[in-house]
Short mmCIF file of C-alpha atoms in Angstrom, two decimals:
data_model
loop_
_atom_site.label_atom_id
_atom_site.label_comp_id
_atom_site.label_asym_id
_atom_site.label_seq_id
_atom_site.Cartn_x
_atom_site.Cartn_y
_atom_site.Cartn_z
CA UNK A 227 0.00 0.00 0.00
CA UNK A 228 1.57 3.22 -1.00
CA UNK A 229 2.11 5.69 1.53
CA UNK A 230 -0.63 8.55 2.20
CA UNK A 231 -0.27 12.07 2.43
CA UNK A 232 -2.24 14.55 4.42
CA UNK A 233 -2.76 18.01 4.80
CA UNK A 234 -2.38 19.78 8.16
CA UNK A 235 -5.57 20.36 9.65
CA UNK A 236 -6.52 23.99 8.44
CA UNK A 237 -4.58 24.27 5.25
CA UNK A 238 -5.93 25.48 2.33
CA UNK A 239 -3.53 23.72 0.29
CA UNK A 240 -4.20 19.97 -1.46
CA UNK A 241 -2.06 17.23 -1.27
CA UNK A 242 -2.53 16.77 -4.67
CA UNK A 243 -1.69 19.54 -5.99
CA UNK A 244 1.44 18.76 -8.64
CA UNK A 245 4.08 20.40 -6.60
CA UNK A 246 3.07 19.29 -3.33
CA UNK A 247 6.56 18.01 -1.44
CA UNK A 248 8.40 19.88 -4.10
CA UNK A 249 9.24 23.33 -1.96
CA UNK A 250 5.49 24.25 -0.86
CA UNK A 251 5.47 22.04 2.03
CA UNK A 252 7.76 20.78 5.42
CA UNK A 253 7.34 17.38 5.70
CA UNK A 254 7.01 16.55 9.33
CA UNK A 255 8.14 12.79 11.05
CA UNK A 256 5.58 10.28 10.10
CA UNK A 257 2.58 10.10 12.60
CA UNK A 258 2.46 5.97 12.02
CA UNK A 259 3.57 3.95 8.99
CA UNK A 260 3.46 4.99 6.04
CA UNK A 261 1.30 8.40 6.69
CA UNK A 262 3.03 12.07 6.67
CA UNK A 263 1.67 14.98 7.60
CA UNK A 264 2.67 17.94 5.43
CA UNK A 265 2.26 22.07 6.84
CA UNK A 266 2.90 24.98 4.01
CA UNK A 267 6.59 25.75 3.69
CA UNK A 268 6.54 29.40 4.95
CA UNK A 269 9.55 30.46 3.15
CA UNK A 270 8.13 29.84 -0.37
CA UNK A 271 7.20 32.75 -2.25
CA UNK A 272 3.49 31.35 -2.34
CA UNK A 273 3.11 31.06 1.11
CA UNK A 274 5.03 34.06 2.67
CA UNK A 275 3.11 36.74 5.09
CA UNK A 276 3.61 40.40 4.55
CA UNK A 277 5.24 39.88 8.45
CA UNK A 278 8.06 36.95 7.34
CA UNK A 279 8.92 39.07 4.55
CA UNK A 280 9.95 41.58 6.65
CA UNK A 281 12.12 39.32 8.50
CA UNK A 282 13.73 37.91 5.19
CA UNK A 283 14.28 41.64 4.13
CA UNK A 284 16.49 42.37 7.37
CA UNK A 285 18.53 39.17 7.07
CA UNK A 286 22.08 39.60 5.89
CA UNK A 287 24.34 36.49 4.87
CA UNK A 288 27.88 37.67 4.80
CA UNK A 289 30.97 34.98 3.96
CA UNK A 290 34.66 35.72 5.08
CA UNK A 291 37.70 33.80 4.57
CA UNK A 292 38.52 32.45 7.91
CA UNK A 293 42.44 33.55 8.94
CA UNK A 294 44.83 31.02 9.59
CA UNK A 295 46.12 31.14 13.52
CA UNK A 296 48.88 34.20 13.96
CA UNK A 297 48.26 35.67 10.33
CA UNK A 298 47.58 39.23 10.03
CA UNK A 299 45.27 40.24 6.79
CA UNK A 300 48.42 41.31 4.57
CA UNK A 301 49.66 38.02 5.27
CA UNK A 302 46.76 36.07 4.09
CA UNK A 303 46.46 38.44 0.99
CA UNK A 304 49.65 38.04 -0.17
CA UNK A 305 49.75 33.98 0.53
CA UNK A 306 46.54 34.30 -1.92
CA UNK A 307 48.27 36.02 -4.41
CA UNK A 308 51.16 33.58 -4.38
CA UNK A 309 48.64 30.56 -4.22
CA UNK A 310 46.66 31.83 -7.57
CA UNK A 311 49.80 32.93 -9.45
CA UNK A 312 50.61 29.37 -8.77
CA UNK A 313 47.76 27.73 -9.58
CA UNK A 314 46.77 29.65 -12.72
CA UNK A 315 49.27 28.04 -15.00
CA UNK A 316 46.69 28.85 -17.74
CA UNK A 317 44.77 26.40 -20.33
CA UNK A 318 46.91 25.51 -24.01
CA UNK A 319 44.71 24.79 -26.93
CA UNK A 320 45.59 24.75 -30.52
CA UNK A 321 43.29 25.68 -33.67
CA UNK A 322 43.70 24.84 -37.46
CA UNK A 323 43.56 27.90 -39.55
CA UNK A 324 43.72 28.53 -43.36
CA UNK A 325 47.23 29.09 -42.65
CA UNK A 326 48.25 26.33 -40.58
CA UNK A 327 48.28 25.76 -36.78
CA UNK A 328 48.50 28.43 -34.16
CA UNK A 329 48.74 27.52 -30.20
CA UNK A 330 47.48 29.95 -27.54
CA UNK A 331 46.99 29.99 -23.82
CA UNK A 332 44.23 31.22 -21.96
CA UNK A 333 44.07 32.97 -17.86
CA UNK A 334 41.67 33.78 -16.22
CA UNK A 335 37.47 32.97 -17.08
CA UNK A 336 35.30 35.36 -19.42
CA UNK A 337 34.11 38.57 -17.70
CA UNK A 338 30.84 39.95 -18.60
CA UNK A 339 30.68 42.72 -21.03
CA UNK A 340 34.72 42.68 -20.92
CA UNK A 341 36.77 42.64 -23.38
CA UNK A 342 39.71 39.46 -23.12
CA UNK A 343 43.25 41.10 -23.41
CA UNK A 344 44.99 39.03 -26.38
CA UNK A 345 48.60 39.51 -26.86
CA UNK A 346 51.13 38.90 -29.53
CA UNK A 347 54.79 38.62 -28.76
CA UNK A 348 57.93 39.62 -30.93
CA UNK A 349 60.47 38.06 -33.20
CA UNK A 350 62.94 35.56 -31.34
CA UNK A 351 60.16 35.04 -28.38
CA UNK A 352 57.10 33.61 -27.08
CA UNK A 353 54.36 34.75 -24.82
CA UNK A 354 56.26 33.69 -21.75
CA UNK A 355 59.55 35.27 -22.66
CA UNK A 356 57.98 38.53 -23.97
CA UNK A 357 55.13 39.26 -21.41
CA UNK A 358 55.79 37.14 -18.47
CA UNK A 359 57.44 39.77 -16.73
CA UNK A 360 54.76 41.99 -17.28
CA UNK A 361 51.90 40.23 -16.48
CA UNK A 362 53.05 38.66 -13.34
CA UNK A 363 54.09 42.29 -11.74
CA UNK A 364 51.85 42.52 -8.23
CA UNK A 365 50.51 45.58 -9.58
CA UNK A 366 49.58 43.87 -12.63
CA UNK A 367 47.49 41.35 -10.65
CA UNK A 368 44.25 44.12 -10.39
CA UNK A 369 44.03 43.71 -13.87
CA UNK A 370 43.92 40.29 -14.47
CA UNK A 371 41.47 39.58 -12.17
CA UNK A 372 38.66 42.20 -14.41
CA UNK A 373 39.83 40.48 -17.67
CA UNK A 374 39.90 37.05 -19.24
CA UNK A 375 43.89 37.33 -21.18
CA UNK A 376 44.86 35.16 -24.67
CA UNK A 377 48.36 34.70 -25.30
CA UNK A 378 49.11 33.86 -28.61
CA UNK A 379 52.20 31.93 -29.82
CA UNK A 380 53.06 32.83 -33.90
CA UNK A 381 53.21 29.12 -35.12
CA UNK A 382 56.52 27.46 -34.35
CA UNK A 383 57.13 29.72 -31.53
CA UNK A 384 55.04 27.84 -28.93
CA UNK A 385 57.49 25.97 -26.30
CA UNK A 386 58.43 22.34 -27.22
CA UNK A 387 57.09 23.04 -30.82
CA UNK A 388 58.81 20.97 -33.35
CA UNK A 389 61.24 22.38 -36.29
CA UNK A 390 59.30 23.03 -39.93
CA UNK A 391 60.52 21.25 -42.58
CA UNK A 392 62.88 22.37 -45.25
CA UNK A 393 60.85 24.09 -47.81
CA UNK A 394 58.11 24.98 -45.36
CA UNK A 395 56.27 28.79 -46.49
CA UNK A 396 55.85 30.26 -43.22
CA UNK A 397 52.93 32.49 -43.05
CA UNK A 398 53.19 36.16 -43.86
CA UNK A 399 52.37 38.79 -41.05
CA UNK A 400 48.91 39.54 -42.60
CA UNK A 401 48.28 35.77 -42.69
CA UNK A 402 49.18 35.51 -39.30
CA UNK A 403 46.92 38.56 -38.31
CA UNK A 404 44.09 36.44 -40.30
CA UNK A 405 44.44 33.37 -37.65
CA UNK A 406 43.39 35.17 -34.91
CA UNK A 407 39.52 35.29 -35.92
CA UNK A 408 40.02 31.19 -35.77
CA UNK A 409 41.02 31.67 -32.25
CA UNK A 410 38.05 34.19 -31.56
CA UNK A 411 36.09 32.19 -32.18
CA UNK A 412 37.39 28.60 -30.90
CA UNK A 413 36.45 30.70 -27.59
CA UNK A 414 33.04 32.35 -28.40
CA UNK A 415 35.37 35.53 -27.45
CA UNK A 416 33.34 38.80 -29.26
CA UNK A 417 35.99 41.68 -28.76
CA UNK A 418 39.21 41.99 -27.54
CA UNK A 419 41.91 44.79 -26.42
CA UNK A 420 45.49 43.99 -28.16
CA UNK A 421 49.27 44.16 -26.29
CA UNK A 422 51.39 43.42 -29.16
CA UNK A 423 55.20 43.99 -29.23
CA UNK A 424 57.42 44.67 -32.64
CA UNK A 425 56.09 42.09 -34.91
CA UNK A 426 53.54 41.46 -32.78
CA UNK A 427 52.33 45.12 -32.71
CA UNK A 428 52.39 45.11 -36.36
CA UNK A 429 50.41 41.43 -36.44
CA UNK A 430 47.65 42.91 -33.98
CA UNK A 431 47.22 46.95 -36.34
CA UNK A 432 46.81 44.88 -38.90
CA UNK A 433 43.90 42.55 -37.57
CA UNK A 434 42.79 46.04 -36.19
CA UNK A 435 42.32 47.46 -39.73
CA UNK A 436 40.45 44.29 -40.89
CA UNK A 437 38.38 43.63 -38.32
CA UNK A 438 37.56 47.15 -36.60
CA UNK A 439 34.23 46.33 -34.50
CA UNK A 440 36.03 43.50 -32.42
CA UNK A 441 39.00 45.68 -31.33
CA UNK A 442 37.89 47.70 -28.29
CA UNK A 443 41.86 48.88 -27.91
CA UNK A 444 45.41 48.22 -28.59
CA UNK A 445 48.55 48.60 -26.71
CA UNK A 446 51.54 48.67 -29.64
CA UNK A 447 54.99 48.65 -27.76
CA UNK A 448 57.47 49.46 -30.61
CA UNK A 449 56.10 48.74 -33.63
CA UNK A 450 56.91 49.46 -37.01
CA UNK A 451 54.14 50.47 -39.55
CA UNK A 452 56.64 50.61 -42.59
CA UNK A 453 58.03 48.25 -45.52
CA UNK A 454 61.40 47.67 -45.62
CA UNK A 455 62.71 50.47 -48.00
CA UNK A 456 65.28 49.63 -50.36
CA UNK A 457 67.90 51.34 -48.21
CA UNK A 458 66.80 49.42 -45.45
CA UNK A 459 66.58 46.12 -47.67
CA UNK A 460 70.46 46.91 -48.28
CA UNK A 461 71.39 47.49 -44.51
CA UNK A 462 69.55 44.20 -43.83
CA UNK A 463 71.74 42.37 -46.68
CA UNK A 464 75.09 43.67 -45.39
CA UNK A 465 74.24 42.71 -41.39
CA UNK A 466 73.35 39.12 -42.80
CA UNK A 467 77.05 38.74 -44.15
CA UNK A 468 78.83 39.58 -41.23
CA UNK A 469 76.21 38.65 -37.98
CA UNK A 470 74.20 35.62 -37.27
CA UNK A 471 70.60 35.27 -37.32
CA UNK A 472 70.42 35.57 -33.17
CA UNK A 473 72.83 38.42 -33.44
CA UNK A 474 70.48 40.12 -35.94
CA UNK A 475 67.37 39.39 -33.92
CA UNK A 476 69.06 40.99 -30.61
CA UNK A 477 69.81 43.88 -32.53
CA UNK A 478 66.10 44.51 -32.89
CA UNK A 479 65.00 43.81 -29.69
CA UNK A 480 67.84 45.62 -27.53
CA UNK A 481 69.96 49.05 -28.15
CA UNK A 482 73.54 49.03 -28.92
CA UNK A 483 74.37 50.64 -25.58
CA UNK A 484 71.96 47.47 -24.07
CA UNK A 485 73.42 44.38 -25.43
CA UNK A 486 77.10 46.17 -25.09
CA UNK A 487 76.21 46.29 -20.90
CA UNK A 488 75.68 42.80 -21.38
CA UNK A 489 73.51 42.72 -18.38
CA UNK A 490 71.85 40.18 -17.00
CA UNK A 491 68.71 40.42 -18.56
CA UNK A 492 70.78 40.83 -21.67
CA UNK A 493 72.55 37.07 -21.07
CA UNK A 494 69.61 35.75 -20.25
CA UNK A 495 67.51 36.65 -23.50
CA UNK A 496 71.01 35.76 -25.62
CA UNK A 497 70.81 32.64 -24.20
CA UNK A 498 67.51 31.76 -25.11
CA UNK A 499 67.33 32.87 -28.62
CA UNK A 500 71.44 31.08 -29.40
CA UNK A 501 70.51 28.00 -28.23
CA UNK A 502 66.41 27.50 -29.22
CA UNK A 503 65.80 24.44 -30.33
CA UNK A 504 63.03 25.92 -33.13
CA UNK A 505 66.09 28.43 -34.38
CA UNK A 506 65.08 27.34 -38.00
CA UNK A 507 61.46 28.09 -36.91
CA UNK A 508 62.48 31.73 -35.48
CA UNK A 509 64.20 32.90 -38.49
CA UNK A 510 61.48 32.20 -40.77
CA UNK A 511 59.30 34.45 -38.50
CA UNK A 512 62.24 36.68 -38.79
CA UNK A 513 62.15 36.82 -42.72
CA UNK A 514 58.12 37.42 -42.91
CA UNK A 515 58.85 40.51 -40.23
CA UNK A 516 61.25 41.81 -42.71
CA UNK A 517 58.77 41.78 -45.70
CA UNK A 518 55.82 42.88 -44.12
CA UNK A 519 53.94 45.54 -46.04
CA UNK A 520 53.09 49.03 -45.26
CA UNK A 521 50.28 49.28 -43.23
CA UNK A 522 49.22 52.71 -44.91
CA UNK A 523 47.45 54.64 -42.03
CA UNK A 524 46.42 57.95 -42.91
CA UNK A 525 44.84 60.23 -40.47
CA UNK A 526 41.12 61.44 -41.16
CA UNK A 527 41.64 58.39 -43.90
CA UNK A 528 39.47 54.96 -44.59
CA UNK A 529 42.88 52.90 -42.77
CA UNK A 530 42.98 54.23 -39.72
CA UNK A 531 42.62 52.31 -36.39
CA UNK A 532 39.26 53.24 -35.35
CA UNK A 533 39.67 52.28 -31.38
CA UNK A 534 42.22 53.72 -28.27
CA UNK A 535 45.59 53.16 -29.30
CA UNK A 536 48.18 53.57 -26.87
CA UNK A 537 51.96 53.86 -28.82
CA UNK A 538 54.81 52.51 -26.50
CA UNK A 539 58.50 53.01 -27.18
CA UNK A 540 61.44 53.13 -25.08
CA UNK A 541 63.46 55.80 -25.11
CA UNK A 542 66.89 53.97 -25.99
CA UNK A 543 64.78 51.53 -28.95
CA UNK A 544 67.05 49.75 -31.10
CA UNK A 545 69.04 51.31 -33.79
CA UNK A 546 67.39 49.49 -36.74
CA UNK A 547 69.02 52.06 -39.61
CA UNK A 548 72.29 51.61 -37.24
CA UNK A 549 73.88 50.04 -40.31
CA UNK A 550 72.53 52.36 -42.78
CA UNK A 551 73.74 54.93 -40.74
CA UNK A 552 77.24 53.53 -41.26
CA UNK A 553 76.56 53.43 -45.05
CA UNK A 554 75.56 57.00 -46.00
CA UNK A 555 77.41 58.79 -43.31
CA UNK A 556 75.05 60.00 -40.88
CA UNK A 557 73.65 59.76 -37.48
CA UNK A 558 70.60 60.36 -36.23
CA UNK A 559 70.19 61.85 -33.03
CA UNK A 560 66.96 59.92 -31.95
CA UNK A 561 66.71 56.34 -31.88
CA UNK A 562 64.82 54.86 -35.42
CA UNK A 563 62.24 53.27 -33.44
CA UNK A 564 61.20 56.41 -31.58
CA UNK A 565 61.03 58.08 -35.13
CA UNK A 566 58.60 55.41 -36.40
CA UNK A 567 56.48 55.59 -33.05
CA UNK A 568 56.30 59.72 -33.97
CA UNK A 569 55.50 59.19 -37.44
CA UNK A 570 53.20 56.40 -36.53
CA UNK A 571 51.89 58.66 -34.13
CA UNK A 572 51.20 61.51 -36.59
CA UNK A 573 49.18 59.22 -39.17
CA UNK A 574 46.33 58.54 -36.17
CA UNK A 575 43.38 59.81 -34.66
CA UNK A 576 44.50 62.38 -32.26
CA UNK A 577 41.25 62.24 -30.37
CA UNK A 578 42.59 58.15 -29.67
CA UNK A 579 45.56 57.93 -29.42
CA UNK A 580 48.16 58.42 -26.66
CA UNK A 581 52.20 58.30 -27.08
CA UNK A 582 54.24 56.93 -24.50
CA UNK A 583 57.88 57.19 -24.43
CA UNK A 584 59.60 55.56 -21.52
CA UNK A 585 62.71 55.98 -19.79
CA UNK A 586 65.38 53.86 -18.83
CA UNK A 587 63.61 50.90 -20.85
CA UNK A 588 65.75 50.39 -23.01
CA UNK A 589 64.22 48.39 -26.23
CA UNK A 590 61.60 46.04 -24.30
CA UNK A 591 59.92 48.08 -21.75
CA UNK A 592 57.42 45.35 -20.99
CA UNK A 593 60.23 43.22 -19.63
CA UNK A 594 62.62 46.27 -18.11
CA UNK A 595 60.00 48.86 -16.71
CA UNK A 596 56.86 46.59 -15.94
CA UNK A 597 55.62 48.90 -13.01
CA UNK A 598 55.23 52.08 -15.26
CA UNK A 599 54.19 50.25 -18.07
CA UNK A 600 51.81 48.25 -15.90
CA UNK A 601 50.44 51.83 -14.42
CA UNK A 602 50.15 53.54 -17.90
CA UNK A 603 48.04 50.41 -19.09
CA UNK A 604 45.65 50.74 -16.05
CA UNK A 605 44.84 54.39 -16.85
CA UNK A 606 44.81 53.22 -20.41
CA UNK A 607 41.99 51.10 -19.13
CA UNK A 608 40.27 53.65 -17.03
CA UNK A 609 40.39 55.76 -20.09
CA UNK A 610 38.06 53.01 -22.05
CA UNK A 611 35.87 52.96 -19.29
CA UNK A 612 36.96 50.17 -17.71
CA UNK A 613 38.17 49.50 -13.88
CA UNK A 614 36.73 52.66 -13.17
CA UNK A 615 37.09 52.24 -8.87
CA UNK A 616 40.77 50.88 -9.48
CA UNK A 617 42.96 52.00 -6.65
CA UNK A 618 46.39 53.59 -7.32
CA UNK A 619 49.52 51.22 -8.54
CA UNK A 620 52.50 50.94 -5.79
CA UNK A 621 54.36 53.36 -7.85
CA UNK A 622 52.12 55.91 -7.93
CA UNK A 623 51.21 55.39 -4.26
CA UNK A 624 55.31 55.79 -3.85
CA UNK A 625 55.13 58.74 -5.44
CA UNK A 626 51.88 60.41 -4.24
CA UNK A 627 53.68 59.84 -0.75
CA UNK A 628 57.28 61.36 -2.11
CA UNK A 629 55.30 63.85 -3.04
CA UNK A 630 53.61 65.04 -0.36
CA UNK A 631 56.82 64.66 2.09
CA UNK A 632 58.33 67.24 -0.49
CA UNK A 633 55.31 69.57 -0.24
CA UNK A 634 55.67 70.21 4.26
CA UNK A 635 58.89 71.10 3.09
CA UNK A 636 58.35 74.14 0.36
CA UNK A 637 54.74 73.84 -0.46
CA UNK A 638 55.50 76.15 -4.18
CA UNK A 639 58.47 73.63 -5.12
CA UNK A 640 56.30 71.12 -3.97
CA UNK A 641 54.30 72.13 -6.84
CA UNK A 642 56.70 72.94 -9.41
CA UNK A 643 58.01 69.06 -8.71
CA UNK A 644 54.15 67.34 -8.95
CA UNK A 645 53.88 69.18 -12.36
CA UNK A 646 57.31 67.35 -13.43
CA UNK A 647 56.75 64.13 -11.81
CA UNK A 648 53.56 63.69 -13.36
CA UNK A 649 55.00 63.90 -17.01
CA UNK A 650 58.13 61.95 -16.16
CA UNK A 651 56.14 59.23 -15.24
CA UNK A 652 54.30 58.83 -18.28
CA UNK A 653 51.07 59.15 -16.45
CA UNK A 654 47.98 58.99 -18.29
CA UNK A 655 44.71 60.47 -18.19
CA UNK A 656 42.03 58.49 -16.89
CA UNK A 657 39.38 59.93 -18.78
CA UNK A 658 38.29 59.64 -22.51
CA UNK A 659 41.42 59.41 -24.78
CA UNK A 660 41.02 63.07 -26.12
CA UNK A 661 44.08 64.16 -27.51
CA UNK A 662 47.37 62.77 -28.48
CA UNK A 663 49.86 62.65 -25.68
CA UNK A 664 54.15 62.45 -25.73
CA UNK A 665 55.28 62.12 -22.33
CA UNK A 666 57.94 60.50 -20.37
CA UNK A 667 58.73 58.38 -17.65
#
């Protein structure tokens, strides 16, 4: 005999109703065997008084993380920090294109009505080796946690990825711009705001120009929006006869005066690009960088980049004409990637874009200066509307305290030295990109 259910004495609800036991009612201990008595649930919307409303209204549920024994709050923060930074060691995935195969790795989850952060690395690197540095800064952190980030490897760059080939037609740099719809949409990912560095600057304007409405922004650290001229073409010919290929890819990432300080930094990255195991592989992404077409911006013009744009150079860039220099008999005074950032600079929108030259960053300010270049994205961000609540990086909380020391002291030097500070730190507005900005830091 199945069991038998009965309304409480009084209720105006039937046992028979469809959802009966399903959230309406409490089911109280059975009375004898097989019989339960059932009373209206008073917690369900459909049975709720005007007086336990009330009482739900003033009810607040709040969940903190419980602190180990002994450790203060900065403590526990920073053991977080450490723990994620761990943990996130990011997903791989791979995608066939028209082109071939490209590999990228993905942080973080999708944000809602954000943008994912997609970055493109430089000749003679990979993700790791060209924005490692950068993203895993502490001040960097505040960021990652608002946006889902894509770091893509150029095919044959990825770690571990095997040699093409002999014969093999590596992609050209508009090809490989034309891959990363593939990966858009691999990850049902609708826009995205660009880092790209040198080749990868150039890979990500490009992509930019053909596919305006899903580029909310790009950050272009040193790139170069030029063809090879036939001047250059000759300087390139007469470094290939005397230097090796990892010689000639140095030379474009670091300055003369940089890879002559053989630093540490400077070992470590000549290191990695001598003795890669996908050499072969790097040089033929060195050889499409070299015959890369014009990208043809022209301000008020149908190619222009139509989002933000922030420009990034350092001021001691590479000497790329260094050799052409020694051919014709003359020097310039400014570095030739500093030049291309200006002229670059000149053929945008000046309502969008902002120019950032940095100091003491030598040719790779992503891996040298991450803490200003990490603060300059952040108000980059602001600027686009984003992270609008962020709180102030360490280094401008360093200097916002410098600062005010200085001002007890002589309040109207005080002032003279904010004014300065400001633009040697290559501080950005946080408001709408308006105008076009050269500063320093």
């Amino acid at each position: 005999m199945g069991a038998v259910l009965r309304a409480a004495e009084g209720s105006p609800h039937s046992p028979h109703r469809p959802n009966a036991g399903r959230g309406w009612w409490n089911v109280l201990t059975p009375e004898s065997e097989g019989v339960r008595t059932l009373t209206p649930n008073p917690l369900h919307p459909a049975n709720r008084s005007p007086a336990t409303m009330a009482e739900l209204q003033e009810v607040q549920i709040t969940e903190e993380k419980p602190l180990l024994p002994g450790q203060t709050p900065e403590a526990a923060k920073e053991a977080e920090l450490a723990a994620r930074i761990l943990l996130d060691q990011g997903q791989t995935h791979s995608v066939e294109t028209p082109y071939g195969s490209v590999t990228f790795t993905v942080y973080g989850t999708p944000k809602p009505k954000r943008p994912a952060i997609l970055t493109y690395h430089d000749v003679g690197l990979n993700y790791k080796s060209c924005f490692q540095p950068l993203f895993q800064f502490e001040d960097m952190q505040e960021i990652i946690q608002n946006f889902v980030r894509v770091h893509v490897d150029a095919p044959g760059m990825e770690e571990g990825a095997p040699v093409f080939p002999l014969g093999y037609q590596y992609p050209s740099l508009d090809q490989l711009a034309d891959m990363i719809p593939c990966v858009l949409q691999y990850l049902n990912f609708s826009t995205i705001i660009g880092v790209g560095v040198g080749a990868g600057a150039y890979i990500l304007a490009r992509y930019a120009l053909n596919h305006p409405d899903t580029v909310e922004g790009l950050v272009l650290i040193n790139i170069d929006p030029n063809a090879k001229g036939w001047m250059d073409w000759a300087a390139h010919k007469l470094t290939g006869l005397t230097s090796s290929i990892p010689e000639m890819i140095l030379g474009h990432l670091f300055s003369q005066e940089e890879l002559s300080g053989n630093s540490e930094l400077i070992q470590k990255y000549r290191n990695i690009i001598t003795h890669a195991p996908n050499l072969d592989n790097i040089e033929l992404y060195w050889n499409s960088y070299n015959n890369r077409r014009d990208l043809n911006f022209e301000r008020g013009g149908d190619i222009t980049l139509k989002c933000p744009v922030m420009l990034v150079v350092g001021d001691q860039a590479p000497h790329e004409d260094a050799v052409g220099d020694q051919l014709w008999g003359t020097k310039n005074l400014i570095p030739a990637s500093c030049l291309l950032q200006v002229e670059c600079n000149s053929k945008l929108d000046p309502t969008q874009t902002s120019f950032l030259k940095m100091a003491d960053s030598g040719g790779q300010p992503q891996l040298t200066q991450p803490g200003k270049l990490t603060e300059a994205f952040k108000y980059f961000l602001q600027g686009m509307g984003y992270m609008a609540s962020s709180c102030m990086t360490r280094l401008s909380r360093s200097r916002t305290a410098s600062l005010t020391s200085a001002a007890s002291v002589d309040g109207n030097r005080s002032r003279s030295r904010t004014l300065s500070q400001s633009s040697e730190s290559g501080t950005l507005s946080s408001g709408p990109p308006g105008h076009t900005m050269e500063v320093s830091c």
